[in-house]
CSV table of C-alpha atoms in Angstrom, one decimal:
chain,number,residue,atom,x,y,z
A,1,MET,CA,85.3,101.5,-76.8
A,2,LEU,CA,88.2,98.6,-75.1
A,3,ILE,CA,91.0,97.6,-76.7
A,4,ASP,CA,92.5,94.6,-76.6
A,5,PHE,CA,96.3,95.2,-77.9
A,6,SER,CA,98.1,92.7,-77.7
A,7,CYS,CA,96.0,91.7,-80.1
A,8,TYR,CA,95.2,95.0,-82.1
A,9,SER,CA,98.7,96.2,-82.5
A,10,SER,CA,101.2,95.4,-85.3
A,11,VAL,CA,103.6,93.7,-82.4
A,12,LYS,CA,100.9,91.6,-80.7
A,13,ILE,CA,101.6,93.2,-77.7
A,14,GLY,CA,99.5,95.6,-74.2
A,15,GLY,CA,96.3,94.4,-72.4
A,16,LEU,CA,92.3,95.5,-72.8
A,17,VAL,CA,92.8,99.8,-72.6
A,18,LYS,CA,90.4,101.7,-72.9
A,19,VAL,CA,90.2,104.2,-75.9
A,20,GLN,CA,87.9,107.1,-76.9
A,21,VAL,CA,86.4,107.6,-80.6
A,22,LEU,CA,86.3,110.9,-81.4
A,23,ASP,CA,83.9,111.2,-84.4
A,24,VAL,CA,84.1,115.4,-85.3
A,25,CYS,CA,86.6,117.7,-85.8
A,26,ALA,CA,87.5,119.7,-82.3
A,27,PRO,CA,90.3,121.3,-80.4
A,28,TYR,CA,90.7,117.8,-77.8
A,29,ALA,CA,94.1,118.2,-75.5
A,30,GLY,CA,96.2,115.9,-73.6
A,31,LEU,CA,94.8,113.2,-75.4
A,32,ARG,CA,97.0,110.2,-77.6
A,33,MET,CA,96.7,108.9,-80.8
A,34,VAL,CA,96.7,104.8,-81.6
A,35,GLY,CA,95.6,105.1,-85.1
A,36,LEU,CA,96.3,101.8,-86.8
A,37,ALA,CA,99.0,101.3,-83.8
A,38,ASN,CA,101.8,99.8,-86.4
A,39,ASN,CA,105.1,101.8,-84.6
A,40,LEU,CA,102.7,101.8,-80.9
A,41,LEU,CA,103.9,99.9,-77.8
A,42,VAL,CA,100.8,100.4,-75.2
A,43,ALA,CA,101.6,100.2,-71.5
A,44,PRO,CA,99.0,98.0,-69.8
A,45,GLU,CA,98.6,101.1,-68.0
A,46,ALA,CA,98.1,103.1,-70.2
A,47,LYS,CA,95.6,106.2,-70.0
A,48,ASN,CA,93.7,109.3,-72.5
A,49,LEU,CA,94.4,107.4,-75.6
A,50,ALA,CA,91.8,108.3,-78.6
A,51,ILE,CA,91.2,106.7,-81.8
A,52,LEU,CA,89.5,108.4,-84.8
A,53,SER,CA,86.2,107.2,-85.7
A,54,LYS,CA,85.4,105.7,-89.4
A,55,ASN,CA,84.1,109.1,-90.4
A,56,PHE,CA,87.7,110.3,-90.8
A,57,ASP,CA,88.5,107.1,-93.8
A,58,TYR,CA,87.8,108.9,-96.7
A,59,ILE,CA,89.6,110.4,-100.6
A,60,THR,CA,88.3,113.3,-101.1
A,61,ASP,CA,88.9,115.0,-105.2
A,62,LEU,CA,88.4,118.9,-104.5
A,63,GLY,CA,90.4,119.4,-108.2
A,64,THR,CA,93.7,121.4,-107.6
A,65,CYS,CA,94.2,118.6,-104.2
A,66,LEU,CA,93.3,115.8,-102.2
A,67,GLU,CA,91.2,116.4,-98.8
A,68,VAL,CA,92.1,112.7,-97.2
A,69,GLY,CA,90.6,111.6,-93.4
A,70,ALA,CA,93.7,110.5,-91.2
A,71,LYS,CA,91.5,107.3,-90.6
A,72,THR,CA,92.1,106.4,-94.1
A,73,ASN,CA,94.5,103.6,-94.4
A,74,ALA,CA,98.4,103.7,-95.8
A,75,GLN,CA,96.9,100.9,-99.0
A,76,LYS,CA,93.7,102.8,-99.5
A,77,LEU,CA,96.0,105.6,-100.3
A,78,PHE,CA,98.4,103.8,-102.4
A,79,SER,CA,96.3,102.2,-105.0
A,80,TYR,CA,94.3,106.1,-104.9
A,81,TYR,CA,97.6,107.4,-106.0
A,82,LYS,CA,98.2,104.6,-108.2
A,83,ASN,CA,95.1,104.1,-109.7
A,84,HIS,CA,95.3,107.8,-110.5
A,85,ASP,CA,98.0,108.3,-112.0
A,86,LEU,CA,99.3,110.3,-109.1
A,87,GLN,CA,103.0,110.9,-107.6
A,88,GLY,CA,104.2,111.3,-104.4
A,89,LEU,CA,103.4,108.6,-102.6
A,90,GLU,CA,104.8,105.0,-104.1
A,91,PHE,CA,106.8,104.3,-101.1
A,92,LEU,CA,103.2,103.6,-99.3
A,93,GLY,CA,103.5,100.4,-101.2
A,94,ALA,CA,105.5,99.5,-98.8
A,95,LEU,CA,103.9,100.3,-95.9
A,96,PRO,CA,101.5,100.1,-93.1
A,97,GLY,CA,99.5,102.8,-90.9
A,98,SER,CA,97.1,105.5,-91.0
A,99,LEU,CA,97.1,108.7,-92.4
A,100,GLY,CA,97.8,110.2,-89.3
A,101,GLY,CA,100.4,108.2,-87.8
A,102,LEU,CA,102.0,108.3,-91.6
A,103,VAL,CA,102.7,112.4,-91.1
A,104,LYS,CA,102.9,112.6,-87.6
A,105,MET,CA,106.4,110.4,-88.0
A,106,ASN,CA,106.8,111.9,-91.8
A,107,ALA,CA,106.8,108.3,-92.5
A,108,GLY,CA,109.1,107.5,-95.2
A,109,MET,CA,111.6,105.3,-97.1
A,110,LYS,CA,115.0,106.2,-98.9
A,111,ALA,CA,114.4,110.1,-99.9
A,112,TYR,CA,111.3,110.1,-99.9
A,113,GLU,CA,108.9,111.2,-97.4
A,114,MET,CA,105.2,112.4,-96.8
A,115,LYS,CA,105.8,115.8,-95.8
A,116,GLU,CA,106.3,115.7,-100.5
A,117,VAL,CA,102.9,115.4,-100.8
A,118,VAL,CA,101.5,117.7,-97.4
A,119,GLU,CA,99.8,120.7,-98.4
A,120,ALA,CA,98.5,121.2,-95.1
A,121,LEU,CA,97.0,119.1,-92.1
A,122,ASN,CA,93.4,119.5,-90.0
A,123,ILE,CA,94.5,119.9,-86.3
A,124,ASN,CA,92.2,119.8,-83.3
A,125,GLY,CA,89.5,121.4,-85.8
A,126,GLU,CA,91.9,124.5,-87.8
A,127,TRP,CA,93.8,124.2,-91.3
A,128,VAL,CA,97.7,124.1,-90.1
A,129,GLU,CA,100.0,124.9,-93.6
A,130,ALA,CA,103.3,122.1,-94.7
A,131,LYS,CA,105.3,124.9,-94.2
A,132,ASP,CA,104.9,125.6,-89.9
A,133,LEU,CA,104.1,122.1,-89.3
A,134,GLY,CA,108.5,121.2,-88.9
A,135,PHE,CA,108.7,118.0,-90.5
A,136,GLY,CA,112.1,117.0,-90.6
A,137,TYR,CA,113.4,113.4,-90.3
A,138,ARG,CA,111.3,110.7,-89.0
A,139,THR,CA,109.5,114.1,-86.8
A,140,SER,CA,107.1,116.4,-87.3
A,141,GLY,CA,106.4,119.2,-84.6
A,142,ILE,CA,102.9,118.1,-84.7
A,143,GLU,CA,100.6,118.3,-81.4
A,144,GLY,CA,97.3,117.4,-80.9
A,145,VAL,CA,95.3,115.6,-83.1
A,146,VAL,CA,95.4,115.2,-87.0
A,147,PHE,CA,91.7,114.9,-88.9
A,148,LYS,CA,92.7,115.3,-91.8
A,149,ALA,CA,94.8,116.1,-94.6
A,150,ARG,CA,95.1,118.0,-97.9
A,151,LEU,CA,97.8,115.9,-100.4
A,152,LYS,CA,99.0,117.5,-103.5
A,153,LYS,CA,97.8,116.4,-107.0
A,154,ARG,CA,101.4,115.3,-109.3
A,155,LYS,CA,100.9,113.8,-112.2
A,156,GLY,CA,102.7,110.4,-113.4
A,157,PHE,CA,102.8,107.7,-110.7
A,158,ARG,CA,106.6,106.2,-110.4
A,159,GLN,CA,106.9,102.8,-110.8
A,160,GLU,CA,110.7,102.1,-110.9
A,161,VAL,CA,110.5,104.3,-107.2
A,162,TYR,CA,107.6,101.9,-105.9
A,163,GLN,CA,109.7,98.9,-107.4
A,164,ASP,CA,112.7,100.3,-105.5
A,165,CYS,CA,110.9,100.5,-102.4
A,166,GLN,CA,109.7,97.1,-101.9
A,167,CYS,CA,112.8,95.6,-102.5
A,168,MET,CA,113.9,97.2,-99.7
A,169,ARG,CA,110.7,95.0,-97.7
A,170,CYS,CA,112.1,92.9,-95.2
A,171,HIS,CA,109.6,92.8,-92.5
A,172,PRO,CA,110.0,89.3,-90.0
A,173,LYS,CA,107.2,86.7,-90.4
A,174,LYS,CA,106.9,87.2,-86.6
A,175,PRO,CA,104.6,90.7,-84.8
A,176,SER,CA,106.4,94.2,-85.2
A,177,PHE,CA,107.1,96.8,-84.8
A,178,GLY,CA,109.1,97.4,-88.5
A,179,SER,CA,112.2,99.4,-88.2
A,180,CYS,CA,112.8,99.8,-83.5
A,181,PHE,CA,115.5,103.0,-83.8
A,182,LYS,CA,115.5,106.5,-86.2
A,183,ASN,CA,118.4,106.2,-88.4
A,184,PRO,CA,121.2,108.3,-87.5
A,185,PRO,CA,122.7,110.4,-89.1
A,186,GLY,CA,125.3,109.2,-92.0
A,187,ASP,CA,124.7,105.6,-90.3
A,188,PHE,CA,121.9,103.1,-90.0
A,189,ALA,CA,120.6,101.8,-86.9
A,190,GLY,CA,120.3,98.1,-88.1
A,191,ARG,CA,124.4,97.9,-89.0
A,192,LEU,CA,125.0,99.4,-85.4
A,193,LEU,CA,122.8,96.8,-83.8
A,194,GLU,CA,124.4,94.1,-85.7
A,195,ALA,CA,127.9,95.2,-85.0
A,196,VAL,CA,127.2,94.7,-81.0
A,197,GLY,CA,125.8,91.9,-80.7
A,198,LEU,CA,122.0,92.3,-81.4
A,199,LYS,CA,120.8,90.5,-84.4
A,200,GLY,CA,119.1,87.5,-83.6
A,201,PHE,CA,119.2,88.0,-79.8
A,202,SER,CA,116.0,87.7,-77.7
A,203,LEU,CA,115.3,89.0,-73.4
A,204,GLY,CA,112.2,87.5,-72.8
A,205,ARG,CA,109.3,86.6,-75.5
A,206,VAL,CA,110.8,89.8,-77.1
A,207,GLY,CA,114.6,90.0,-79.5
A,208,PHE,CA,115.7,91.9,-82.9
A,209,SER,CA,115.5,90.2,-85.4
A,210,PRO,CA,117.9,87.8,-87.2
A,211,LEU,CA,116.6,88.7,-90.7
A,212,HIS,CA,117.5,93.0,-89.3
A,213,ALA,CA,119.0,93.4,-86.7
A,214,ASN,CA,116.7,97.0,-86.0
A,215,PHE,CA,113.5,94.7,-86.0
A,216,LEU,CA,112.1,94.0,-82.7
A,217,ILE,CA,109.8,90.8,-82.9
A,218,ASN,CA,107.5,90.0,-80.6
A,219,LEU,CA,108.2,85.7,-80.4
A,220,GLY,CA,104.9,84.3,-79.3
A,221,GLY,CA,103.3,86.1,-75.2
A,222,GLY,CA,106.5,89.0,-75.2
A,223,ARG,CA,105.1,91.7,-72.2
A,224,PHE,CA,105.3,95.5,-72.5
A,225,GLU,CA,108.5,95.4,-69.6
A,226,GLU,CA,110.5,92.7,-71.5
A,227,VAL,CA,110.0,94.9,-75.0
A,228,VAL,CA,111.4,98.7,-72.1
A,229,LYS,CA,114.3,96.2,-71.7
A,230,LEU,CA,115.4,95.3,-74.3
A,231,ILE,CA,115.3,98.7,-76.2
A,232,ALA,CA,117.3,100.1,-72.8
A,233,LEU,CA,119.5,97.4,-73.3
A,234,ALA,CA,120.0,98.0,-77.4
A,235,LYS,CA,120.8,102.3,-76.4
A,236,GLU,CA,123.2,101.5,-73.8
A,237,ARG,CA,125.3,98.5,-76.3
A,238,VAL,CA,125.6,101.1,-79.2
A,239,PHE,CA,126.5,103.8,-77.1
A,240,ASN,CA,128.9,102.1,-74.5
A,241,ALA,CA,130.5,100.4,-78.2
A,242,PHE,CA,130.1,104.2,-80.8
A,243,GLY,CA,129.1,106.9,-78.1
A,244,ILE,CA,125.1,106.8,-80.6
A,245,ALA,CA,122.4,107.8,-78.8
A,246,LEU,CA,119.6,106.1,-80.6
A,247,VAL,CA,116.2,107.2,-80.9
A,248,GLU,CA,112.9,105.8,-81.1
A,249,GLU,CA,111.4,105.7,-84.1
A,250,VAL,CA,108.6,103.6,-82.4
A,251,CYS,CA,106.2,105.2,-80.1
A,252,ILE,CA,105.5,104.5,-76.3
A,253,TYR,CA,103.1,105.5,-74.9
A,254,TYR,CA,103.6,104.2,-70.8
């Protein structure tokens, strides 16, 4: 299938790119997953992209745990946990994305992360236990295609955690990735970017939000090359000022 990433991605930047649709669990090699493209920048000439079919959009109660297809979106999963009085994914009420992308980057807010609820993942058709997935801050050791997950069932939806995470929502109105950079140890990417004069700064048709410096936004008609240049500029300024090498949270497919 063809996907126009200027319409499909959350940042609304990209072109018309061929994407393979995966219908069954199998050991696919060399594919780069698109998901819902919420924290993704795709080059116009990007190759080997893939997306899961609707076969992987489901939630099944297995008794001791839940089995969830990796195409299931964050809000559907959050609503299931809330409606069934389950804890662990309260923070998803404030996040976009599909399960596959959420687990691969170990998405989270504050101290709450996907790794806290994952029992195992089906990767390339084989189940891998959580302890072997290499979860870290906004990262994992996952290699291959995530098709489905087994998630913990723990009673007691935590309304206070949900409210806490909702208070952190400050997404700009213009198309955005969400967070552009990971927070470095003991500091915040937004603070560093603001300190070097990048809050509200623009380069061509993209820029950093005046609301939160770590949100890279499309000001209208933004291009892939402009984003790459702005990210490079931000990393250079922060490193020159603080000696800190910022790491992208956004995934870039060249």
